[in-house]
Amino acid sequence: MSASESRDGFVVFDGVQKSYDGETLVVKDLNLSVGRGEFLTMLGPSGSGKTTCLMMLAGFETATHGEILLDGRPINSVPPHKRGIGMVFQNYALFPHMTVGENLSFPLEVRGMGKSDREKKIMRALDMVQMGAFANRRPAQLSGGQQQRIALARALVFEPELVLMDEPLGALDKQLREHMQFEITRLAHDLGITTVYVTHDQTEALTMSDNVAVFDDGRIQQLDPPDVLYEAPRNSFVAQFIGENNTLDGVIKEIRGETCIVELDGGEVIDAKPVNVNKVGERTTVSIRPERVESNKDRLGAHAHTIKAEVKEFIYMGDVFRTRLKVAGNENFIMKTRNAPDQVRHKPGDMIEIGWMPTDCRALDHA
Amino acid sequence: MSQADATLTAPPPARREKLVTADGTPLRRALERANRRRKLTALALVAPLLAFILIFFAFPIAQMMWRSVDNPQIVNALPRTLQALETWDGQGIPDEPVFAALHADMLEDLDRPRREQAIGPLGIRLNYELSAARSAISRTSRDVPNFEAPFSDAFTDAHRLWGQPELWRIIKREGRPLTASYYVAALDREYDEAGNIVQRDENRRIYVSLFGRTLALSLAITFMTFALGFPIAYFLANLPMRYANLLMIAVLLPFWTSLLVRTSAWIVLLQQQGVINELLVNIGLISDGNRLNMIYNQTGTIIAMTHILLPFMVLPLYSVMRTIPVTYTRAAKSLGATPWTAFRRVYFPQTLPGIGAGGVLVFIISIGYYITPALVGGQSGRMISNEIARHIQQSLNWGLAAALGTMLLVGVLVLYWLYNRLVGADSLKLG
């Protein structure tokens, strides 16, 4: 489980624990290493400890136990203003009594930078987020998206090597959010800065990050690149949390290397890929992504496993069809098929046969 | 074709038609009609308070301001005398016709029913300007029926003041329905023999320095409430709501205790034989002969009033601080500011609306405060309102009291105007 015991990352959490009340741990034994220039996202439901981790890294919370290292240097006792970490806050935290220019000037002034240097850097930072014409506006005169850009520019203007972002796009509408996702990743890569990004939005995490750490219950459940996270979830929490997921409960009958045989609660027996199941007789939750389920026999491979299903609902979504099925007792089994000329549009009540490749069917711990 | 397009896309802006509703009434009138009912309801809801304010606030203030210039007494009592005095040059004693007119005025007044007699008010009015005038008038008026010509001798025999040009100058000067003399007195000034306004003798100047002291004390009290209230408000604003509400009760507790009780408690604490002095003497910090004078002077006024007015500073400050999210300070620190810089440049400026509101509130309340300075202020801790009260209750010079009150009111309005110009009243936040 420990993603990285090594202490050679740019940001390292080494056995960090955090408790607010002395009775419960909000963060339980966190080990994490972020490489230089990496874009790491901490993803998890609210209360999973991700924001606490970010606040400990920024210096606003102290670790109850363990050590946090920045560029090889322990920073547990370094106050926040000496850490030199840029931060973008959830509600931007632009100083309302200062203009945009003064907001950007602030981090440079407290560093004692001269006026002409300051102005140069402010203009460069504003141009970077395409807000060059707004230096004399007050934050209240800007739209949400513009404020977001200014907050980003302010966190970058003093050229920190590490930038933290705490759900920075949460207050924006969908379209703007998608646009900003792209801009933030572009900026982070262009400037080569290390970014630790906190979000509860899995799309954001998948599209932006080099690596995603999925948090739950104060622990990192899985730390992997987005594609691995999606296609090979390590446990049923990750499988459920990332993307859409069908689950079937059952018992392990046999494990043979890369495959195992599962007897579902409905009596059907299927093949699956054992991921974190250990012994015969154990209860398991089998996970299958909806887009890996197919009802068209021509499209199924030779080794596909087939099973009977009853169509409960058919939803036309344009590019895809969503068919809700009853499979092995589960009434919420979703099949997602691409809108192609040869694709069948099922009607509720149809009895059909569906199938999937055993390799796409992952036997995970019982949720 | 292209011309037609141009007119279609850009109609001349001046030729906009008047909008009408479906049945042809102008839209504006229809809107007014639709809103009238709501306006009437609003007016009906406000009416009781409006009437109350008009009757018990606006009207008395207007009355007070009128009183500060109203001057009917001499005009009512001595119409003939004033007419005869018109030709007098103000030097020496007036001629016999003036005294004859005075005699006629006084005789006529004695014939009037007692309630309508104007001689009494005349004596009081003249006494404000010249201290023996009242007895001169009352003594003379008793003898007037027995006077015989030449009246100038009869009057000067009856009371020596009639032989002094000063009295005549006052009668001539104040023989007008409106006067500035109350304001002249309120500014520590008087009329000299030539009728010019000059400063009073140094030992008779009271009000200007009293205004100055009132201003200084109010500023000191405002500053003290700020210095004590700011940390409390900051502490409360950063507590969890549960505890903050509990401690807020402690802040508001003074409001629930009688003002008189609180002020008396300060007397118990601060007097020469009081708790604090006894304690200091007993632990040997001061000797028995050097007990501190903490009450019946300015110190007493400042201490007691700071205590009383503290909630007025804490409440607006607290309500403003509550709305400042902790992320601002955090953002400042993450940008490299030390905690002190973050406080000074990011947190503090955002509390200014609260400081302004609290400051204006405390300052305006304290500048007109009466009871506490009266009880614990002694001589040096008295404020202008105590002097106003004295003129209303004891010296009964209501004109002067009204002039002082009007000046206080105007002064407060000017200060408020200044504040509005410098800071902006719309930035006030009272909670």
PDB file of N, CA and C in Angstrom, chain A residues 247-281:
ATOM      1  N   THR A 247     -21.334  -3.445 -10.097  1.00  0.00           N
ATOM      2  CA  THR A 247     -20.818  -4.388  -9.108  1.00  0.00           C
ATOM      3  C   THR A 247     -21.737  -5.596  -9.012  1.00  0.00           C
ATOM      4  N   LEU A 248     -21.106  -6.729  -8.826  1.00  0.00           N
ATOM      5  CA  LEU A 248     -21.849  -7.968  -8.597  1.00  0.00           C
ATOM      6  C   LEU A 248     -21.200  -8.659  -7.406  1.00  0.00           C
ATOM      7  N   ASP A 249     -21.995  -9.028  -6.423  1.00  0.00           N
ATOM      8  CA  ASP A 249     -21.440  -9.670  -5.231  1.00  0.00           C
ATOM      9  C   ASP A 249     -21.431 -11.187  -5.414  1.00  0.00           C
ATOM     10  N   GLY A 250     -20.384 -11.816  -4.828  1.00  0.00           N
ATOM     11  CA  GLY A 250     -20.300 -13.266  -4.943  1.00  0.00           C
ATOM     12  C   GLY A 250     -19.238 -13.847  -4.031  1.00  0.00           C
ATOM     13  N   VAL A 251     -18.937 -15.123  -4.240  1.00  0.00           N
ATOM     14  CA  VAL A 251     -17.950 -15.823  -3.410  1.00  0.00           C
ATOM     15  C   VAL A 251     -16.891 -16.445  -4.327  1.00  0.00           C
ATOM     16  N   ILE A 252     -15.640 -16.368  -3.909  1.00  0.00           N
ATOM     17  CA  ILE A 252     -14.539 -16.958  -4.689  1.00  0.00           C
ATOM     18  C   ILE A 252     -14.635 -18.484  -4.603  1.00  0.00           C
ATOM     19  N   LYS A 253     -14.634 -19.103  -5.774  1.00  0.00           N
ATOM     20  CA  LYS A 253     -14.662 -20.569  -5.789  1.00  0.00           C
ATOM     21  C   LYS A 253     -13.285 -21.151  -6.038  1.00  0.00           C
ATOM     22  N   GLU A 254     -12.510 -20.465  -6.826  1.00  0.00           N
ATOM     23  CA  GLU A 254     -11.220 -21.023  -7.214  1.00  0.00           C
ATOM     24  C   GLU A 254     -10.328 -19.894  -7.699  1.00  0.00           C
ATOM     25  N   ILE A 255      -9.051 -19.938  -7.332  1.00  0.00           N
ATOM     26  CA  ILE A 255      -8.108 -18.956  -7.858  1.00  0.00           C
ATOM     27  C   ILE A 255      -7.023 -19.700  -8.611  1.00  0.00           C
ATOM     28  N   ARG A 256      -6.813 -19.279  -9.887  1.00  0.00           N
ATOM     29  CA  ARG A 256      -5.785 -19.938 -10.681  1.00  0.00           C
ATOM     30  C   ARG A 256      -4.931 -18.870 -11.339  1.00  0.00           C
ATOM     31  N   GLY A 257      -3.904 -18.408 -10.658  1.00  0.00           N
ATOM     32  CA  GLY A 257      -3.003 -17.396 -11.234  1.00  0.00           C
ATOM     33  C   GLY A 257      -3.738 -16.119 -11.561  1.00  0.00           C
ATOM     34  N   GLU A 258      -3.852 -15.837 -12.871  1.00  0.00           N
ATOM     35  CA  GLU A 258      -4.428 -14.569 -13.316  1.00  0.00           C
ATOM     36  C   GLU A 258      -5.948 -14.600 -13.425  1.00  0.00           C
ATOM     37  N   THR A 259      -6.557 -15.721 -13.192  1.00  0.00           N
ATOM     38  CA  THR A 259      -8.019 -15.768 -13.235  1.00  0.00           C
ATOM     39  C   THR A 259      -8.548 -16.430 -11.973  1.00  0.00           C
ATOM     40  N   CYS A 260      -9.808 -16.159 -11.701  1.00  0.00           N
ATOM     41  CA  CYS A 260     -10.472 -16.833 -10.599  1.00  0.00           C
ATOM     42  C   CYS A 260     -11.905 -17.089 -10.998  1.00  0.00           C
ATOM     43  N   ILE A 261     -12.525 -17.988 -10.294  1.00  0.00           N
ATOM     44  CA  ILE A 261     -13.925 -18.289 -10.591  1.00  0.00           C
ATOM     45  C   ILE A 261     -14.764 -17.809  -9.426  1.00  0.00           C
ATOM     46  N   VAL A 262     -15.802 -17.049  -9.769  1.00  0.00           N
ATOM     47  CA  VAL A 262     -16.657 -16.454  -8.745  1.00  0.00           C
ATOM     48  C   VAL A 262     -18.070 -16.970  -8.916  1.00  0.00           C
ATOM     49  N   GLU A 263     -18.647 -17.411  -7.813  1.00  0.00           N
ATOM     50  CA  GLU A 263     -20.059 -17.767  -7.870  1.00  0.00           C
ATOM     51  C   GLU A 263     -20.862 -16.586  -7.361  1.00  0.00           C
ATOM     52  N   LEU A 264     -21.654 -15.996  -8.277  1.00  0.00           N
ATOM     53  CA  LEU A 264     -22.441 -14.821  -7.893  1.00  0.00           C
ATOM     54  C   LEU A 264     -23.578 -15.235  -6.981  1.00  0.00           C
ATOM     55  N   ASP A 265     -24.145 -14.225  -6.252  1.00  0.00           N
ATOM     56  CA  ASP A 265     -25.209 -14.531  -5.303  1.00  0.00           C
ATOM     57  C   ASP A 265     -26.442 -15.090  -6.004  1.00  0.00           C
ATOM     58  N   GLY A 266     -26.601 -14.762  -7.304  1.00  0.00           N
ATOM     59  CA  GLY A 266     -27.728 -15.292  -8.057  1.00  0.00           C
ATOM     60  C   GLY A 266     -27.528 -16.724  -8.519  1.00  0.00           C
ATOM     61  N   GLY A 267     -26.326 -17.293  -8.279  1.00  0.00           N
ATOM     62  CA  GLY A 267     -26.064 -18.658  -8.666  1.00  0.00           C
ATOM     63  C   GLY A 267     -25.189 -18.785  -9.889  1.00  0.00           C
ATOM     64  N   GLU A 268     -25.097 -17.719 -10.722  1.00  0.00           N
ATOM     65  CA  GLU A 268     -24.258 -17.790 -11.906  1.00  0.00           C
ATOM     66  C   GLU A 268     -22.792 -17.877 -11.505  1.00  0.00           C
ATOM     67  N   VAL A 269     -22.031 -18.521 -12.358  1.00  0.00           N
ATOM     68  CA  VAL A 269     -20.589 -18.647 -12.117  1.00  0.00           C
ATOM     69  C   VAL A 269     -19.874 -17.921 -13.244  1.00  0.00           C
ATOM     70  N   ILE A 270     -18.956 -16.997 -12.875  1.00  0.00           N
ATOM     71  CA  ILE A 270     -18.250 -16.233 -13.907  1.00  0.00           C
ATOM     72  C   ILE A 270     -16.757 -16.281 -13.659  1.00  0.00           C
ATOM     73  N   ASP A 271     -15.998 -15.966 -14.723  1.00  0.00           N
ATOM     74  CA  ASP A 271     -14.556 -15.790 -14.597  1.00  0.00           C
ATOM     75  C   ASP A 271     -14.272 -14.333 -14.263  1.00  0.00           C
ATOM     76  N   ALA A 272     -13.199 -14.111 -13.507  1.00  0.00           N
ATOM     77  CA  ALA A 272     -12.801 -12.734 -13.209  1.00  0.00           C
ATOM     78  C   ALA A 272     -11.308 -12.684 -12.995  1.00  0.00           C
ATOM     79  N   LYS A 273     -10.809 -11.452 -12.925  1.00  0.00           N
ATOM     80  CA  LYS A 273      -9.387 -11.279 -12.675  1.00  0.00           C
ATOM     81  C   LYS A 273      -9.218 -10.951 -11.191  1.00  0.00           C
ATOM     82  N   PRO A 274      -8.509 -11.779 -10.436  1.00  0.00           N
ATOM     83  CA  PRO A 274      -8.376 -11.508  -9.000  1.00  0.00           C
ATOM     84  C   PRO A 274      -7.439 -10.325  -8.767  1.00  0.00           C
ATOM     85  N   VAL A 275      -7.903  -9.343  -8.001  1.00  0.00           N
ATOM     86  CA  VAL A 275      -7.067  -8.166  -7.748  1.00  0.00           C
ATOM     87  C   VAL A 275      -6.650  -8.111  -6.280  1.00  0.00           C
ATOM     88  N   ASN A 276      -7.619  -7.976  -5.391  1.00  0.00           N
ATOM     89  CA  ASN A 276      -7.215  -8.090  -3.997  1.00  0.00           C
ATOM     90  C   ASN A 276      -8.102  -9.077  -3.244  1.00  0.00           C
ATOM     91  N   VAL A 277      -8.179 -10.269  -3.810  1.00  0.00           N
ATOM     92  CA  VAL A 277      -8.803 -11.393  -3.102  1.00  0.00           C
ATOM     93  C   VAL A 277      -7.713 -12.438  -2.891  1.00  0.00           C
ATOM     94  N   ASN A 278      -7.783 -13.125  -1.775  1.00  0.00           N
ATOM     95  CA  ASN A 278      -6.669 -13.984  -1.425  1.00  0.00           C
ATOM     96  C   ASN A 278      -7.006 -15.478  -1.414  1.00  0.00           C
ATOM     97  N   LYS A 279      -8.189 -15.813  -0.890  1.00  0.00           N
ATOM     98  CA  LYS A 279      -8.400 -17.239  -0.700  1.00  0.00           C
ATOM     99  C   LYS A 279      -9.804 -17.659  -1.136  1.00  0.00           C
ATOM    100  N   VAL A 280      -9.942 -18.912  -1.403  1.00  0.00           N
ATOM    101  CA  VAL A 280     -11.218 -19.490  -1.800  1.00  0.00           C
ATOM    102  C   VAL A 280     -12.209 -19.362  -0.646  1.00  0.00           C
ATOM    103  N   GLY A 281     -13.455 -19.055  -0.966  1.00  0.00           N
ATOM    104  CA  GLY A 281     -14.481 -18.928   0.071  1.00  0.00           C
ATOM    105  C   GLY A 281     -14.689 -17.493   0.522  1.00  0.00           C
TER     106      GLY A 281
END
